[in-house]
mmCIF file of C-alpha atoms in Angstrom:
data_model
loop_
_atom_site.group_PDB
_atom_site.id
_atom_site.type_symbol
_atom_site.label_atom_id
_atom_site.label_comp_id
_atom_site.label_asym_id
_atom_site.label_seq_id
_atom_site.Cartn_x
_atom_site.Cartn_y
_atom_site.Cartn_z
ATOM 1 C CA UNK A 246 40.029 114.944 -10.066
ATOM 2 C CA UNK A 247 38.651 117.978 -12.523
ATOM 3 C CA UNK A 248 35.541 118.464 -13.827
ATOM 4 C CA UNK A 249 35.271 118.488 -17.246
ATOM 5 C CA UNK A 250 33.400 122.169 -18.596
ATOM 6 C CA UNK A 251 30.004 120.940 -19.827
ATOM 7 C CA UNK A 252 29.993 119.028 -15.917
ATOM 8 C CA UNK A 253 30.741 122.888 -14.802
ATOM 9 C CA UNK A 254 28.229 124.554 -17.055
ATOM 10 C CA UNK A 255 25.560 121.802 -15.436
ATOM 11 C CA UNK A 256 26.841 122.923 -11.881
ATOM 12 C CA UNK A 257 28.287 120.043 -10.770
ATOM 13 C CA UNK A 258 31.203 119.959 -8.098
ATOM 14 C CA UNK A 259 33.165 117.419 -6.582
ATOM 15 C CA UNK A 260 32.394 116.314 -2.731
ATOM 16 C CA UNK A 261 34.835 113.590 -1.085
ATOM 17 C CA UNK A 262 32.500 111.490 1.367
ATOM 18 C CA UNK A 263 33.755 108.677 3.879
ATOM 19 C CA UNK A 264 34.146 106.050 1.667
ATOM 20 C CA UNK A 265 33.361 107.769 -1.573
ATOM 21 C CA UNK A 266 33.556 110.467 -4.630
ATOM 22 C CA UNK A 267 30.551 112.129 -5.973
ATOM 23 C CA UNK A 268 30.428 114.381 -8.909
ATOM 24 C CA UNK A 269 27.606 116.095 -9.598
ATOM 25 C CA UNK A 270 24.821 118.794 -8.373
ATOM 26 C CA UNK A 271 24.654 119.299 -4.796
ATOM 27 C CA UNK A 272 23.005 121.302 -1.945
ATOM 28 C CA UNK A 273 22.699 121.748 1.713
ATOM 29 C CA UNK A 274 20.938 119.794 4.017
ATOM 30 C CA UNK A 275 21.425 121.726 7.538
ATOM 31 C CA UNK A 276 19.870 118.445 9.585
ATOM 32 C CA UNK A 277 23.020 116.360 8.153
ATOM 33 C CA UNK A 278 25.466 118.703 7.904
ATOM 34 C CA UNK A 279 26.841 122.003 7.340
ATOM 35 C CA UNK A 280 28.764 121.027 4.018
ATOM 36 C CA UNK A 281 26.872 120.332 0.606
ATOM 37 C CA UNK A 282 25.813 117.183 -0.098
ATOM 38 C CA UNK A 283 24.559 115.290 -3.284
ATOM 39 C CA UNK A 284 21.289 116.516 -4.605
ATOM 40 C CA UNK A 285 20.312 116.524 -8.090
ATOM 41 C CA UNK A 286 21.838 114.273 -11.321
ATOM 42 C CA UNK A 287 25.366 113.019 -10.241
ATOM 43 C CA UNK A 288 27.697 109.785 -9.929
ATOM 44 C CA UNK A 289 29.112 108.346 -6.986
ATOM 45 C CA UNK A 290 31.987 105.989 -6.942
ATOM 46 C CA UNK A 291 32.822 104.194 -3.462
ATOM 47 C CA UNK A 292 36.061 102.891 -2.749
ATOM 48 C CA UNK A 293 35.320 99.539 -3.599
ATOM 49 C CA UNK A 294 34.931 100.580 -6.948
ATOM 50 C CA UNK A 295 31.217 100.605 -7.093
ATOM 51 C CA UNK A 296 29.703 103.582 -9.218
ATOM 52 C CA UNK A 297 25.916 104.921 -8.911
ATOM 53 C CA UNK A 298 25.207 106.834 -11.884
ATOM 54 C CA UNK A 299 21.801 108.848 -10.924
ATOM 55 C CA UNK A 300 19.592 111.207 -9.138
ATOM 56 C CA UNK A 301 20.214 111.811 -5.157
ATOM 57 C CA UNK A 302 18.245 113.840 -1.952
ATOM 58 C CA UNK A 303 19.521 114.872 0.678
ATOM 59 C CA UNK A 304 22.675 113.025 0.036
ATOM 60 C CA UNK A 305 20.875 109.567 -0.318
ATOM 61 C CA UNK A 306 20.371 107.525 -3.811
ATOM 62 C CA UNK A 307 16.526 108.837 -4.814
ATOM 63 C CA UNK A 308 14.855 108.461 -8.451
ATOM 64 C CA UNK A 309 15.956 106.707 -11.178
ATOM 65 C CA UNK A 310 19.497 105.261 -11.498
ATOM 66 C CA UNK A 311 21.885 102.637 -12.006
ATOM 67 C CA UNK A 312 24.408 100.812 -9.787
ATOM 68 C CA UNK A 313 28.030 99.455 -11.557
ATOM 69 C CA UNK A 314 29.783 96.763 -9.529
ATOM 70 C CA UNK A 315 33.428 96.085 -10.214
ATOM 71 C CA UNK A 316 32.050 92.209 -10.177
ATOM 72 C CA UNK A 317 30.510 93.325 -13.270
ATOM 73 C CA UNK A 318 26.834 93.355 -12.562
ATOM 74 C CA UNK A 319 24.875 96.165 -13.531
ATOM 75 C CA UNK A 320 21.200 97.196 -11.924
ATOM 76 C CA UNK A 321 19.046 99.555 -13.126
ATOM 77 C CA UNK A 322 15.526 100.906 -11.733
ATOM 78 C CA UNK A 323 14.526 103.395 -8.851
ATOM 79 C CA UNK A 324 16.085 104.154 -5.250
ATOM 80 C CA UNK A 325 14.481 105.790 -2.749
ATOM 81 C CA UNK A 326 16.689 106.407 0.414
ATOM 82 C CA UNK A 327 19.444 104.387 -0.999
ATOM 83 C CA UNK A 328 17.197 101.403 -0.952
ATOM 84 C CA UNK A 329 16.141 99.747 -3.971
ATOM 85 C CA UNK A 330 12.249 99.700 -4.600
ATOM 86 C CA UNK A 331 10.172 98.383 -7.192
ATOM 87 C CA UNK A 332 11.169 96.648 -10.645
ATOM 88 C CA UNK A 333 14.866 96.366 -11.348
ATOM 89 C CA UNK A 334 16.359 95.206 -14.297
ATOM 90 C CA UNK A 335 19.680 93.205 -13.889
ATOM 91 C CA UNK A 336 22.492 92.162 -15.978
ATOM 92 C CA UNK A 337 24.929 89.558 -14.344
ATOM 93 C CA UNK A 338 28.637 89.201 -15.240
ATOM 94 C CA UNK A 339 28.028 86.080 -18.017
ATOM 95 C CA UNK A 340 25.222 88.601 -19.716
ATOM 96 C CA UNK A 341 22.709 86.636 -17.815
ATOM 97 C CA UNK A 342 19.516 89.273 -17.679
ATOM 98 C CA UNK A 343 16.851 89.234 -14.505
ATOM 99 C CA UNK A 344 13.943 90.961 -13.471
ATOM 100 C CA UNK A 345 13.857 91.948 -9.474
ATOM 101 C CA UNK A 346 11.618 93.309 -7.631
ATOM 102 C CA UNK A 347 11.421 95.394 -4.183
ATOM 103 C CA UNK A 348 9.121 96.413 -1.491
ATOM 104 C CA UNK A 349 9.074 99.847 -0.111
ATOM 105 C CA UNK A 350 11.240 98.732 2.765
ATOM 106 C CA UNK A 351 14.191 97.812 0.121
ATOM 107 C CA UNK A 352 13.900 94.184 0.627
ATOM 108 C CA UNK A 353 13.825 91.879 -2.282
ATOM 109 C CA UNK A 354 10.525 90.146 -3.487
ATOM 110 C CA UNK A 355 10.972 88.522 -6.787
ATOM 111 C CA UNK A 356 13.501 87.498 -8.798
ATOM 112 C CA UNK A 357 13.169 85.976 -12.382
ATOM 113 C CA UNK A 358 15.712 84.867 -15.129
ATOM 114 C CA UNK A 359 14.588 86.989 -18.308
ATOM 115 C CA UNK A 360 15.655 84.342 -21.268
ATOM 116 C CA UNK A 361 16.713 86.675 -23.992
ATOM 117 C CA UNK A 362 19.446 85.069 -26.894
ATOM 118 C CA UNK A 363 21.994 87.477 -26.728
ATOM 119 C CA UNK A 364 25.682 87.004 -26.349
ATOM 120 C CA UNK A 365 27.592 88.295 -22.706
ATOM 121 C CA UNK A 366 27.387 92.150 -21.926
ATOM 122 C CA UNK A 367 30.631 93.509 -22.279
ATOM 123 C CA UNK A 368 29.838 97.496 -21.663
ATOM 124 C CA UNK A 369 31.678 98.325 -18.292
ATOM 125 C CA UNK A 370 31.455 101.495 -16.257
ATOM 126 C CA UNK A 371 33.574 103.253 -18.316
ATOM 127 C CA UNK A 372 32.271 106.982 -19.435
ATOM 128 C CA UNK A 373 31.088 106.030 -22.783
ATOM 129 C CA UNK A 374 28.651 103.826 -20.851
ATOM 130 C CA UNK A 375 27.451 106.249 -17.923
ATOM 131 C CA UNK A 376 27.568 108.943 -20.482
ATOM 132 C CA UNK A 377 25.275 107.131 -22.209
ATOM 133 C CA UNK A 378 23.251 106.104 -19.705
ATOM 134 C CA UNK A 379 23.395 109.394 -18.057
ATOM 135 C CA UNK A 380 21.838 110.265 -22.019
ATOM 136 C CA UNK A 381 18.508 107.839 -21.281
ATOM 137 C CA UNK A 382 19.871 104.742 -22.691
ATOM 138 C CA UNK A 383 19.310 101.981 -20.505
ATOM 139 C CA UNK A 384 22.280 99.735 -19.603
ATOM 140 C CA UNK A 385 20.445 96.783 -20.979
ATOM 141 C CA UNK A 386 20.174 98.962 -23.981
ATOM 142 C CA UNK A 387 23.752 99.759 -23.947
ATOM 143 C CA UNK A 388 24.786 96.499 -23.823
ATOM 144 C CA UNK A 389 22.734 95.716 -26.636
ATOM 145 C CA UNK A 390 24.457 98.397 -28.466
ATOM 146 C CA UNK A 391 27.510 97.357 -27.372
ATOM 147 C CA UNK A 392 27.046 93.827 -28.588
ATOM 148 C CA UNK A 393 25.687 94.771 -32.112
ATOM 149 C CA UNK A 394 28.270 97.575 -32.347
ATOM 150 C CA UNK A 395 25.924 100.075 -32.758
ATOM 151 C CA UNK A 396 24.009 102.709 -30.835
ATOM 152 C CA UNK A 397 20.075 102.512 -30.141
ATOM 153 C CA UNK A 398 18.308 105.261 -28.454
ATOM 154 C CA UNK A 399 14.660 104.692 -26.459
#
């Protein structure tokens, strides 16, 4: 894997983790480990072919950010200590769009079927997509976008 040179101009390296890639910024945490670890705006994919495309601490999932699963559903809204908290939005394989919602402990509260007419989301994780997301564009967004076969920014 390379980094392509705007990812180099934004600092971003390439750490191999136990059961994952991340690209991105990084920086030590001494109480984990002697070796950088994610910190700042970066993606990691795990080896199930998961990807998290946003901001980390200390190694964990913190901030804003948006999880890919290779079953095709897509979650956007805010981590803290790579637990989900507060509202999420969610788009299922079949399109299918839902509102969560999380304590502070990660555990889910709510869940509710958003009925939007739209046609299935076809945007994967490819880098067109986390590019754009990465951009400000929310996955819903993108699929939107997608769909239409245009682009829409916030």
């Amino acid at each position: 894997m390379e980094i392509a040179a705007a990812d180099r101009d934004r600092n971003f390296v390439i750490i191999q983790l136990q059961g994952a890639t991340y690209v991105g910024q990084a920086g030590y945490d001494f109480k984990v480990s002697k070796e950088k670890v994610p910190h700042g705006f970066g993606y990691l994919r795990l080896d199930d072919g998961s990807q998290h495309q946003g901001f980390f601490e200390r190694g964990r999932a913190a901030g804003k950010g948006v999880l890919l699963t290779p079953a095709g559903l897509q979650l956007e809204g805010e981590w803290r200590e790579n637990a989900r908290i507060g509202a999420f939005r969610v788009v299922d394989a079949s399109g299918a769009q839902w509102s969560e919602r999380y304590a502070p402990d990660g555990m889910r509260t709510s869940r509710r079927r958003l009925r939007l007419e739209s046609a299935p989301c076809t945007a994967g994780a490819d880098s067109t997509t986390l590019g754009a997301a990465a951009a400000g564009l929310s996955l819903i967004r993108i699929c939107e976008a997608t769909r239409l076969g245009m682009v829409s920014y916030p």
